[in-house]
XYZ file of C-alpha atoms in Angstrom:
714
model
C -85.256 -47.787 -152.289
C -88.517 -47.790 -153.102
C -89.238 -48.667 -156.757
C -91.286 -45.332 -158.422
C -91.730 -44.809 -161.944
C -89.247 -45.018 -164.557
C -85.889 -47.054 -165.117
C -86.309 -50.548 -163.031
C -83.862 -52.756 -162.446
C -85.133 -56.602 -161.689
C -83.661 -59.129 -161.450
C -80.733 -61.786 -162.675
C -82.810 -63.702 -164.918
C -79.766 -66.311 -165.742
C -81.666 -69.829 -164.463
C -83.171 -72.412 -166.411
C -87.411 -72.828 -166.305
C -89.765 -74.715 -166.705
C -93.767 -74.432 -167.902
C -94.043 -75.495 -163.781
C -92.195 -72.889 -162.673
C -94.886 -70.191 -160.813
C -93.770 -66.489 -160.461
C -94.810 -66.333 -156.747
C -91.859 -68.604 -156.156
C -89.954 -65.146 -156.825
C -92.079 -63.801 -154.157
C -88.306 -61.593 -152.978
C -87.704 -60.667 -156.046
C -88.114 -56.817 -155.890
C -87.797 -54.178 -158.319
C -85.563 -50.815 -157.337
C -85.948 -47.508 -158.286
C -82.938 -45.940 -160.332
C -84.933 -42.265 -161.441
C -84.401 -40.080 -162.207
C -86.536 -37.260 -160.901
C -84.885 -34.490 -162.359
C -87.149 -34.058 -164.793
C -90.400 -35.286 -163.770
C -93.066 -36.004 -165.858
C -96.646 -34.427 -166.901
C -98.204 -33.223 -163.906
C -102.313 -33.215 -164.881
C -104.247 -32.777 -161.498
C -103.580 -30.830 -158.323
C -105.477 -31.210 -154.675
C -104.738 -29.668 -151.661
C -106.082 -30.683 -148.744
C -107.375 -27.259 -147.275
C -106.990 -28.008 -142.996
C -103.631 -28.705 -143.844
C -102.165 -27.333 -147.194
C -98.977 -29.716 -146.559
C -100.897 -32.274 -147.734
C -100.924 -32.589 -151.217
C -101.891 -34.991 -153.987
C -100.591 -34.723 -157.265
C -101.807 -36.556 -160.082
C -99.436 -37.879 -162.789
C -100.746 -38.529 -166.899
C -99.119 -42.012 -166.301
C -98.043 -42.226 -162.597
C -100.751 -42.781 -160.746
C -101.580 -40.906 -157.925
C -99.044 -39.934 -155.056
C -99.086 -38.295 -151.615
C -97.110 -35.743 -150.115
C -97.831 -34.912 -146.044
C -94.706 -32.332 -145.779
C -95.310 -29.822 -148.297
C -93.535 -32.074 -151.269
C -90.596 -32.120 -149.288
C -91.727 -35.694 -149.540
C -93.830 -38.234 -151.600
C -95.730 -41.480 -151.689
C -97.058 -42.900 -154.321
C -100.770 -44.178 -153.195
C -102.086 -45.424 -156.187
C -99.638 -48.181 -157.722
C -102.199 -51.265 -157.114
C -105.011 -49.859 -159.145
C -106.115 -50.378 -162.210
C -104.757 -47.273 -164.249
C -101.790 -44.702 -163.668
C -103.237 -42.146 -165.786
C -104.904 -39.527 -164.106
C -107.799 -36.744 -165.322
C -108.465 -35.026 -161.824
C -108.030 -35.518 -158.114
C -111.097 -34.099 -155.618
C -110.792 -34.442 -151.449
C -114.579 -34.369 -149.765
C -113.103 -31.148 -147.899
C -115.119 -30.847 -145.158
C -113.858 -34.840 -144.513
C -110.156 -35.040 -146.557
C -110.085 -38.752 -146.006
C -112.970 -38.955 -148.934
C -110.955 -39.101 -152.450
C -112.670 -39.379 -155.223
C -109.814 -39.569 -158.834
C -110.632 -39.718 -162.230
C -108.445 -41.610 -164.446
C -107.707 -41.123 -168.098
C -105.697 -37.472 -168.577
C -107.926 -34.881 -170.435
C -105.525 -33.449 -172.403
C -105.336 -35.564 -176.171
C -101.560 -35.562 -176.636
C -100.114 -38.424 -179.408
C -99.203 -39.563 -176.111
C -102.224 -39.411 -174.426
C -102.541 -42.403 -171.800
C -106.283 -44.053 -171.584
C -107.702 -44.934 -167.698
C -110.296 -47.077 -166.604
C -112.863 -44.946 -164.872
C -113.652 -43.515 -161.282
C -111.618 -44.449 -157.805
C -112.431 -43.385 -154.064
C -111.607 -43.720 -151.043
C -112.490 -43.193 -147.725
C -109.436 -44.000 -146.056
C -107.080 -40.325 -147.494
C -105.244 -42.901 -150.534
C -104.631 -46.244 -148.411
C -107.609 -48.235 -150.366
C -109.860 -47.182 -152.698
C -112.685 -48.993 -154.809
C -113.215 -49.302 -158.043
C -116.493 -47.075 -159.454
C -117.074 -48.490 -162.523
C -116.905 -46.712 -165.854
C -113.692 -48.048 -166.894
C -115.170 -47.238 -170.766
C -114.933 -44.117 -170.403
C -111.285 -44.137 -171.423
C -110.620 -40.024 -170.360
C -112.350 -38.156 -167.918
C -110.966 -34.867 -167.238
C -113.240 -33.431 -164.154
C -114.214 -33.915 -160.721
C -117.292 -31.899 -158.617
C -118.089 -33.063 -155.178
C -120.960 -31.323 -153.475
C -119.992 -29.739 -150.843
C -122.641 -30.885 -147.669
C -122.811 -34.283 -149.784
C -120.062 -35.887 -150.373
C -122.402 -39.438 -152.654
C -123.151 -36.038 -154.638
C -120.348 -36.319 -157.634
C -121.103 -34.943 -161.075
C -118.696 -35.759 -163.587
C -116.651 -34.537 -167.120
C -115.942 -37.623 -169.707
C -113.367 -36.321 -172.332
C -113.646 -39.830 -174.035
C -111.730 -42.080 -176.200
C -108.931 -39.830 -177.869
C -108.566 -41.960 -180.765
C -112.691 -42.844 -181.456
C -116.105 -42.406 -181.630
C -117.821 -43.215 -178.438
C -121.803 -43.065 -176.558
C -119.488 -43.132 -172.921
C -118.754 -39.007 -173.648
C -120.477 -36.718 -171.350
C -121.505 -35.522 -167.785
C -122.575 -37.861 -164.859
C -123.435 -38.081 -161.541
C -124.165 -39.982 -158.475
C -125.732 -39.485 -155.997
C -124.802 -42.793 -154.100
C -121.024 -42.198 -154.102
C -120.132 -43.779 -157.117
C -122.252 -47.228 -156.522
C -124.701 -45.704 -159.998
C -124.072 -43.332 -162.401
C -126.130 -41.510 -164.349
C -125.847 -39.779 -167.411
C -126.052 -36.455 -167.719
C -125.345 -33.930 -171.089
C -124.910 -36.397 -173.724
C -123.753 -34.217 -176.984
C -123.140 -36.918 -179.706
C -119.817 -40.202 -180.287
C -117.242 -37.453 -181.277
C -117.964 -34.924 -178.257
C -117.211 -34.729 -174.874
C -116.839 -32.754 -171.573
C -113.201 -30.019 -172.035
C -114.130 -28.266 -168.950
C -117.109 -28.507 -165.646
C -117.249 -25.803 -163.077
C -119.037 -25.004 -159.825
C -119.847 -21.291 -158.818
C -118.160 -21.281 -155.681
C -121.439 -19.779 -154.253
C -124.360 -21.868 -155.022
C -123.457 -25.503 -155.443
C -126.216 -25.877 -158.413
C -124.909 -24.098 -160.260
C -122.490 -25.450 -163.265
C -121.547 -24.368 -166.335
C -119.378 -26.875 -168.618
C -117.850 -26.917 -172.326
C -118.390 -29.506 -174.539
C -116.131 -30.437 -177.515
C -115.783 -32.277 -180.955
C -112.379 -33.459 -181.031
C -111.318 -36.550 -182.681
C -107.825 -37.885 -183.163
C -106.147 -40.414 -185.680
C -102.264 -41.568 -186.356
C -102.335 -39.250 -189.164
C -104.222 -36.438 -188.548
C -106.477 -34.051 -185.428
C -109.071 -32.171 -185.466
C -110.165 -29.488 -183.124
C -114.113 -28.562 -183.102
C -117.213 -28.350 -184.144
C -121.256 -28.350 -184.052
C -120.987 -30.187 -180.940
C -119.171 -27.836 -179.229
C -120.574 -25.456 -177.161
C -121.302 -24.553 -173.629
C -124.098 -25.070 -170.887
C -125.383 -24.526 -167.904
C -127.024 -25.641 -164.935
C -128.998 -24.797 -162.312
C -130.146 -27.837 -160.011
C -126.048 -29.736 -159.422
C -126.029 -31.235 -162.384
C -129.819 -32.624 -163.605
C -130.862 -30.440 -166.732
C -128.619 -28.764 -168.681
C -128.837 -25.546 -171.180
C -127.047 -24.520 -173.666
C -125.353 -20.875 -173.672
C -125.053 -18.781 -176.458
C -125.219 -15.814 -176.055
C -122.259 -13.535 -176.768
C -120.410 -16.583 -177.899
C -119.073 -16.483 -181.081
C -120.892 -17.696 -184.146
C -120.129 -21.061 -186.301
C -118.100 -24.003 -185.203
C -115.854 -23.685 -181.669
C -113.387 -26.032 -180.460
C -111.885 -26.439 -176.230
C -113.115 -24.251 -174.052
C -112.110 -23.712 -170.685
C -113.939 -21.967 -167.728
C -113.245 -19.887 -164.373
C -115.875 -18.905 -161.789
C -114.165 -15.921 -159.821
C -114.488 -16.765 -156.065
C -114.242 -13.768 -154.694
C -116.739 -12.539 -156.809
C -118.975 -15.838 -158.722
C -120.968 -13.391 -161.198
C -117.774 -12.682 -162.817
C -116.656 -15.855 -165.001
C -114.186 -16.246 -167.822
C -113.809 -19.128 -170.649
C -111.314 -19.328 -172.915
C -113.303 -20.229 -176.279
C -111.292 -20.978 -179.889
C -112.813 -20.507 -182.391
C -111.768 -18.961 -185.385
C -109.988 -16.765 -183.696
C -108.887 -17.656 -179.766
C -110.698 -15.320 -177.579
C -110.867 -15.153 -173.466
C -114.711 -13.960 -173.221
C -115.946 -12.163 -169.853
C -119.305 -13.105 -168.134
C -121.017 -10.377 -165.749
C -124.222 -12.361 -164.929
C -123.415 -15.715 -164.351
C -122.704 -17.069 -167.320
C -125.631 -16.476 -169.246
C -123.951 -13.990 -171.640
C -120.757 -12.674 -172.905
C -119.021 -10.569 -174.182
C -115.259 -11.060 -175.917
C -112.404 -9.009 -173.920
C -109.429 -9.833 -175.374
C -107.407 -8.439 -178.807
C -107.527 -10.755 -181.550
C -104.282 -12.217 -182.422
C -102.842 -11.970 -178.482
C -101.169 -15.339 -178.474
C -100.407 -14.606 -174.642
C -103.527 -16.073 -174.095
C -102.598 -19.568 -175.270
C -101.564 -21.098 -178.885
C -102.892 -24.465 -178.714
C -105.536 -24.738 -176.819
C -106.077 -28.483 -178.099
C -103.153 -29.367 -175.284
C -104.231 -26.088 -172.951
C -106.793 -23.927 -172.819
C -106.796 -23.674 -168.536
C -107.725 -20.157 -167.445
C -108.333 -19.803 -163.209
C -108.881 -16.573 -161.725
C -107.545 -15.147 -158.689
C -109.063 -16.634 -155.551
C -108.733 -12.434 -154.065
C -109.450 -10.756 -157.437
C -111.774 -11.098 -159.944
C -109.747 -9.256 -162.825
C -106.674 -11.228 -162.653
C -106.526 -14.073 -164.608
C -103.955 -17.504 -165.168
C -103.620 -18.525 -168.429
C -102.010 -21.862 -168.494
C -100.509 -22.861 -171.707
C -97.140 -23.177 -172.736
C -96.041 -20.491 -170.103
C -98.103 -18.476 -167.652
C -99.704 -15.727 -168.620
C -101.349 -13.377 -166.997
C -104.108 -10.667 -167.181
C -104.728 -7.842 -164.426
C -107.588 -5.633 -166.362
C -110.389 -8.975 -166.567
C -109.136 -10.823 -169.703
C -107.428 -7.214 -171.632
C -104.473 -7.471 -171.889
C -101.827 -10.061 -171.022
C -98.138 -10.648 -170.186
C -95.727 -13.502 -169.338
C -96.346 -14.336 -165.663
C -93.720 -17.612 -165.444
C -91.928 -17.949 -168.834
C -90.536 -20.897 -170.066
C -86.860 -20.116 -168.944
C -88.688 -20.176 -164.914
C -90.638 -23.806 -165.638
C -90.830 -25.774 -167.535
C -93.973 -25.183 -170.325
C -97.105 -27.236 -171.152
C -98.337 -26.567 -168.349
C -102.155 -28.743 -167.507
C -103.030 -27.849 -163.860
C -103.082 -25.852 -161.071
C -104.434 -25.158 -157.676
C -104.387 -21.315 -155.872
C -104.976 -21.323 -152.014
C -108.258 -20.077 -151.170
C -107.243 -16.750 -148.413
C -103.699 -16.480 -149.830
C -103.424 -15.524 -153.596
C -99.656 -15.482 -153.253
C -99.819 -19.546 -152.638
C -99.939 -20.599 -156.376
C -98.819 -24.850 -157.640
C -98.851 -25.754 -161.439
C -98.567 -28.653 -162.903
C -96.856 -29.239 -166.242
C -94.621 -31.622 -168.979
C -91.604 -31.443 -166.883
C -94.093 -31.736 -163.167
C -94.555 -29.586 -160.723
C -93.775 -25.955 -159.710
C -94.552 -24.463 -156.306
C -95.298 -20.875 -155.225
C -95.719 -19.310 -151.951
C -94.693 -15.299 -153.109
C -96.807 -15.167 -155.998
C -94.373 -16.030 -158.492
C -91.052 -14.521 -157.263
C -89.245 -17.755 -156.192
C -90.696 -21.240 -157.081
C -89.563 -24.396 -155.967
C -89.021 -27.183 -158.417
C -90.432 -30.583 -157.214
C -87.569 -32.766 -157.944
C -88.483 -35.686 -156.403
C -91.514 -37.079 -158.135
C -89.777 -39.724 -160.692
C -92.809 -39.419 -162.957
C -90.542 -39.602 -166.473
C -92.631 -40.808 -169.381
C -90.070 -42.276 -171.574
C -90.608 -43.945 -174.859
C -87.328 -46.704 -174.933
C -84.705 -47.612 -173.737
C -81.404 -48.881 -173.911
C -77.874 -49.970 -172.334
C -74.434 -50.092 -173.011
C -71.170 -52.275 -171.147
C -69.620 -50.514 -169.192
C -68.969 -51.738 -165.930
C -71.158 -50.487 -164.220
C -73.518 -50.059 -167.079
C -75.748 -46.810 -167.878
C -79.141 -47.006 -168.613
C -80.178 -44.608 -171.323
C -83.828 -42.446 -172.924
C -85.588 -40.812 -174.210
C -88.546 -39.159 -172.529
C -91.619 -37.275 -173.635
C -91.465 -32.981 -173.168
C -88.222 -33.833 -171.242
C -84.547 -35.100 -173.610
C -83.197 -37.377 -173.629
C -80.769 -38.593 -170.794
C -78.004 -41.158 -170.246
C -77.668 -42.440 -166.053
C -75.876 -45.119 -164.247
C -77.245 -48.908 -163.212
C -75.957 -48.756 -159.918
C -72.568 -45.580 -157.761
C -70.271 -46.938 -155.206
C -71.752 -44.274 -153.143
C -74.343 -43.692 -150.563
C -77.567 -42.584 -151.207
C -78.586 -44.690 -154.019
C -78.413 -43.382 -157.231
C -78.812 -39.164 -157.859
C -80.433 -36.677 -160.311
C -77.279 -34.780 -161.318
C -75.646 -37.994 -161.870
C -77.972 -38.774 -165.096
C -77.216 -36.325 -168.087
C -79.138 -34.609 -171.023
C -78.082 -36.015 -174.182
C -81.047 -33.756 -175.954
C -83.437 -31.619 -176.084
C -87.458 -31.335 -177.091
C -89.317 -34.533 -176.753
C -86.651 -37.416 -176.524
C -87.173 -40.924 -178.046
C -84.421 -43.470 -178.330
C -80.965 -43.913 -177.791
C -78.202 -45.943 -179.086
C -75.178 -45.705 -177.496
C -72.043 -46.676 -179.572
C -71.245 -49.526 -178.906
C -67.724 -48.783 -180.342
C -66.621 -45.403 -177.530
C -69.331 -45.408 -175.318
C -68.481 -41.509 -175.317
C -70.664 -41.211 -177.999
C -74.141 -42.198 -179.080
C -77.095 -41.378 -181.111
C -80.169 -40.042 -179.200
C -83.382 -38.903 -181.410
C -85.921 -35.698 -181.385
C -89.586 -35.687 -182.581
C -90.607 -36.261 -185.747
C -86.920 -37.497 -187.068
C -85.023 -35.473 -185.065
C -81.525 -37.103 -185.193
C -77.775 -36.132 -183.101
C -74.484 -37.766 -182.057
C -73.453 -36.736 -178.638
C -70.596 -36.402 -176.780
C -70.615 -36.853 -172.907
C -67.491 -35.761 -171.926
C -67.996 -32.465 -174.465
C -72.026 -32.132 -174.288
C -70.677 -32.346 -177.477
C -74.254 -32.342 -179.935
C -74.154 -33.001 -184.002
C -76.548 -32.918 -185.924
C -76.810 -35.664 -188.392
C -80.827 -36.198 -189.526
C -80.389 -37.472 -192.894
C -81.306 -35.287 -196.181
C -82.767 -37.271 -199.541
C -79.904 -37.005 -202.664
C -82.655 -35.550 -204.827
C -84.183 -33.407 -201.999
C -87.342 -35.576 -201.919
C -89.221 -34.862 -198.424
C -88.402 -37.090 -196.171
C -91.429 -38.562 -194.102
C -90.618 -39.299 -190.396
C -92.369 -40.222 -187.940
C -93.251 -38.923 -184.675
C -91.097 -41.980 -182.759
C -88.902 -43.254 -186.295
C -86.947 -46.368 -185.999
C -83.583 -46.676 -185.413
C -80.785 -49.303 -185.295
C -76.901 -50.385 -185.409
C -75.463 -53.311 -187.538
C -74.373 -55.780 -184.806
C -71.468 -56.911 -187.425
C -70.350 -53.699 -188.791
C -70.676 -50.617 -185.646
C -69.859 -48.108 -187.391
C -73.093 -48.461 -189.768
C -76.613 -47.094 -188.105
C -79.779 -48.295 -189.548
C -82.679 -45.105 -189.500
C -85.835 -44.710 -190.943
C -88.405 -42.570 -192.922
C -90.892 -44.236 -195.904
C -87.565 -45.624 -196.891
C -84.676 -47.336 -194.972
C -81.754 -45.285 -194.553
C -77.891 -46.580 -194.016
C -74.713 -44.749 -192.764
C -71.780 -46.612 -192.848
C -69.844 -43.608 -191.635
C -71.498 -42.853 -187.768
C -74.271 -40.737 -189.813
C -71.848 -38.002 -191.618
C -73.891 -39.891 -195.067
C -76.265 -41.238 -195.193
C -77.699 -44.200 -198.537
C -80.801 -45.061 -199.259
C -81.167 -49.416 -199.492
C -85.137 -49.621 -199.519
C -88.329 -48.892 -202.099
C -90.959 -47.033 -199.468
C -91.661 -49.954 -197.606
C -94.571 -47.674 -196.752
C -98.478 -48.206 -197.603
C -97.667 -44.554 -199.045
C -101.298 -43.943 -198.907
C -101.276 -40.148 -199.086
C -104.749 -39.844 -198.072
C -103.339 -40.270 -194.337
C -100.548 -37.504 -195.639
C -102.291 -34.411 -194.867
C -100.419 -33.866 -191.533
C -98.811 -30.479 -192.650
C -102.653 -29.454 -192.399
C -103.739 -31.245 -188.877
C -105.574 -29.031 -185.879
C -108.789 -28.243 -187.115
C -109.624 -24.652 -186.059
C -106.319 -24.320 -184.286
C -103.789 -24.881 -187.038
C -100.904 -27.870 -185.499
C -98.329 -29.533 -187.757
C -95.691 -30.741 -184.172
C -94.739 -33.817 -186.359
C -96.309 -35.938 -184.605
C -99.174 -37.162 -187.584
C -96.545 -37.928 -189.754
C -97.431 -41.173 -191.059
C -96.190 -43.718 -193.661
C -93.941 -44.197 -192.414
C -90.965 -47.178 -190.435
C -90.763 -47.318 -186.456
C -88.898 -50.465 -185.416
C -86.115 -51.847 -187.469
C -84.191 -54.882 -186.243
C -80.723 -55.924 -187.293
C -80.141 -59.765 -186.445
C -77.076 -60.147 -184.290
C -77.151 -63.886 -185.770
C -77.476 -63.550 -189.642
C -75.632 -60.871 -191.949
C -77.536 -58.704 -193.765
C -80.315 -59.758 -191.896
C -83.290 -56.732 -190.667
C -87.056 -56.804 -189.899
C -88.803 -53.993 -190.875
C -92.161 -51.796 -189.615
C -94.387 -49.175 -191.190
C -96.963 -47.379 -188.742
C -98.958 -48.260 -191.619
C -99.370 -52.032 -190.837
C -96.231 -52.944 -192.617
C -93.616 -56.520 -191.835
C -90.694 -56.033 -194.825
C -87.745 -57.771 -194.850
C -84.423 -58.104 -195.961
C -82.068 -61.113 -195.768
C -78.693 -59.219 -198.413
C -78.199 -55.630 -196.254
C -81.215 -54.267 -198.527
C -80.752 -55.834 -201.631
C -83.901 -57.337 -202.058
C -87.232 -57.082 -199.865
C -90.172 -59.498 -198.800
C -93.322 -57.595 -198.011
C -94.304 -60.445 -194.799
C -97.706 -58.624 -193.480
C -100.071 -60.489 -195.345
C -98.733 -63.579 -193.749
C -99.639 -62.966 -190.679
C -102.712 -64.001 -189.361
C -106.075 -61.909 -187.776
C -104.208 -58.328 -187.467
C -106.230 -55.958 -188.609
C -104.544 -54.279 -191.718
C -103.521 -50.937 -190.889
C -101.770 -51.544 -187.803
C -99.057 -49.912 -185.712
C -95.764 -51.786 -186.264
C -94.319 -50.606 -182.785
C -91.565 -52.706 -182.130
C -89.944 -55.670 -183.267
C -87.288 -58.246 -181.746
C -85.054 -60.478 -183.889
C -84.551 -63.299 -182.160
C -81.354 -63.502 -179.699
C -80.990 -67.245 -180.771
C -82.239 -68.714 -184.277
C -81.867 -66.251 -187.101
C -85.196 -67.026 -188.881
C -87.425 -66.262 -185.359
C -88.605 -62.721 -184.735
C -91.300 -61.464 -182.894
C -93.658 -58.478 -184.147
C -95.690 -55.818 -181.797
C -98.285 -54.686 -183.449
C -100.724 -51.292 -181.232
C -104.091 -50.469 -182.271
C -105.425 -47.835 -180.115
C -104.784 -45.101 -182.109
C -107.534 -46.184 -184.014
C -109.277 -46.749 -180.812
C -108.205 -51.075 -181.102
C -107.079 -51.983 -177.477
C -106.483 -55.602 -177.899
C -102.656 -56.361 -177.281
C -101.288 -58.584 -180.315
C -97.466 -60.283 -180.181
C -96.898 -62.167 -183.088
C -93.863 -64.932 -183.541
C -91.940 -66.569 -186.313
C -89.624 -68.661 -186.384
C -88.995 -69.136 -190.170
C -88.254 -65.762 -191.516
C -91.896 -64.529 -191.568
C -93.324 -67.849 -193.546
C -95.417 -68.266 -190.425
C -96.580 -66.289 -187.470
C -98.508 -67.537 -184.450
C -100.198 -65.264 -182.325
C -98.078 -65.592 -178.493
C -99.663 -62.230 -176.802
C -104.014 -61.290 -176.860
C -106.509 -60.281 -174.344
C -106.774 -63.754 -173.041
C -103.318 -63.162 -171.506
C -102.514 -59.961 -170.945
C -104.531 -56.484 -169.873
C -104.681 -53.634 -172.492
C -103.087 -53.496 -175.690
C -99.065 -54.536 -175.585
C -95.879 -51.899 -176.055
C -92.894 -54.100 -176.094
C -91.411 -57.737 -175.879
C -88.104 -58.550 -174.195
C -86.398 -62.144 -175.253
C -84.177 -63.266 -171.774
C -80.344 -63.639 -173.730
C -80.074 -67.387 -171.841
C -83.312 -69.375 -171.926
C -84.841 -68.637 -175.561
C -88.431 -69.551 -173.609
C -88.734 -67.160 -171.471
C -90.030 -63.813 -172.444
C -91.353 -60.562 -170.960
C -94.013 -58.544 -172.103
C -94.629 -54.767 -171.116
C -98.658 -53.573 -171.480
C -100.659 -50.608 -171.260
C -101.587 -52.243 -167.737
C -98.111 -53.231 -166.674
C -95.240 -56.334 -166.891
C -96.313 -60.029 -167.628
C -93.429 -63.025 -168.575
C -93.951 -65.779 -170.196
C -91.581 -69.188 -168.712
C -92.771 -71.642 -171.979
C -92.560 -68.967 -175.067
C -95.681 -67.140 -174.894
C -98.191 -69.928 -174.307
C -99.342 -68.651 -170.974
C -98.585 -64.974 -169.634
C -98.097 -64.449 -165.873
C -98.373 -60.420 -164.486
C -95.451 -58.996 -162.198
C -97.023 -57.639 -159.408
C -94.362 -57.950 -157.012
C -93.321 -54.457 -156.376
C -94.318 -53.922 -159.555
C -97.328 -51.268 -160.344
C -99.913 -50.712 -162.956
C -98.192 -48.003 -165.092
C -98.252 -48.811 -169.566
C -94.685 -50.563 -169.583
C -93.461 -49.467 -173.189
C -89.579 -51.070 -173.273
C -87.337 -53.942 -171.653
C -84.090 -54.704 -172.195
C -82.002 -57.627 -170.515
C -78.484 -57.050 -170.551
C -76.169 -59.289 -172.229
C -73.377 -60.059 -169.537
C -75.190 -58.963 -166.616
C -78.622 -60.006 -167.192
C -80.646 -57.465 -165.606
C -84.373 -56.929 -166.661
C -84.485 -53.129 -166.892
C -88.151 -52.050 -167.544
C -89.118 -48.791 -169.239
C -92.274 -46.756 -167.889
C -94.628 -44.504 -169.808
C -94.881 -43.088 -166.033
């Protein structure tokens, strides 16, 4: 079975290694895909060859580009070896569909957003790819190809969500991507939200620019840079459009020409009152259509503000947001077209056949759906393994199980292998929580039980045979507010396996399987109150879901070698240690050299070989710092050495794993792949044999079978 983009079972690593070992020695060792695909993952782009609609391309938030040549019955990844796996848009040149452009970096600035590495092009239908530069753009949301000249391409760059950037704007090439020229630029915090072309005139374009920025503790949508622009010369020059649009601050805006009557254009406009607007003169002037307060037009524009006009009926309009909604009267009134109980929620991509308006495809956080009868029946592509794992764990069953939490797809448990022909099917996987899934920890005393996490501190104890889920999220005994990260930290005491630890601003301990909780630390964060305004987050459109919760504990690592020794890391840069089960604490932060203050301590690994040894992974990409920081201590945190930086690996680091037999064998997962070191981090080699360029978010080596299991956020 070919390796895909979820859990990868790699190879036995029980050999001894020396510094002279070359990675090519393991050329025969190939990872295998063990799924799952039943819940799929975020699809951000859809493109179809119009002369052969069975030829479909989809782009994933972190899983690259996939192709089906048989209408979705089977899929093949065609982008695995390129420089990025996050896809913003895909466009074929329809007159010669062997010419394909791919924009990397999805344009949906969720806190789980992955970044890209510029533009790519294929001239042989996706068999081979050429990198076209623009790697500093980070997020490219739209591509337009001139219908008569594939060398003329205009793109809309959203830009780096987590910071300011002069690389935002609208770019154009007239030589097939060899060179690019920036045609529209507003400021360092304003990027392109949408870019559309008049179906009757390829020189007539409309674009919306969007001022927005995300911080680890806050998100803002809207600002003076936001606005709508038009071009009548193929994107060379742009003029601002204001007539009929709302006054004051604007946010994200989506656009759609009516293919059957291009003088009619629609816009979703985020402002003080979000609304649908319509133009009947090709976008020169606008009039508000929807009623104030109509939530059916879509209520979270930062994540989805796209609208699409029916290809045959200029008065039928679709809004793809939490659900797919529809208007039959040109945007005045709205109803649900595809409810959340029919399709997965949170939609980001749409395709409609130009002459058959019954034939539609939609991409969302759960994958891809196709209908050929305009929504009466939907087929779900349960063969696209795009699951985006935050964490993975293993149990000690025979065969052992693998478990983890997925972006917007709950938490799941599945087998590492099965006795039956056909491999590990989707139905072997069992969901043990809903919503966004994060860490899943098996109960070492009874494999039927375990703990599964949801966003912002949600915590359940599950029972697999019955499916029972018990809420055990801690509350403060005196009613104090507990701050839990979107992706909180959890751990189990290796010496008393009924005891679990959980992180808020305090380290919490339960000695009775989560029935009751004690606080065993002071506030271990900076407690910076200026970074605790997450209940006000969103900007123009209020959005406080827990994604911006800050000054919290996100990593907990109890030692399996020394009782009472626990390492703790926070999202605001603190590394803390207790040697007596929380009786006293040491703040080790200032001992770690060369780390920007406030850096996210994404993972701590307590050594499997020495009690005083630990590995700490820092991740600062949420402040637009893309460097890799991994440190090692061998003396309980008194001194540290940096063992991973960007001379060693590409992209920021997510995770580190030490082999349980050979202490100098280390694995590091990064934004752009997997790396291995045979000499305790002195030298790193990228693992390329059968392994794609994908965000590698978690690693675990099974303590008995010594298989390396890799979780990817793709």
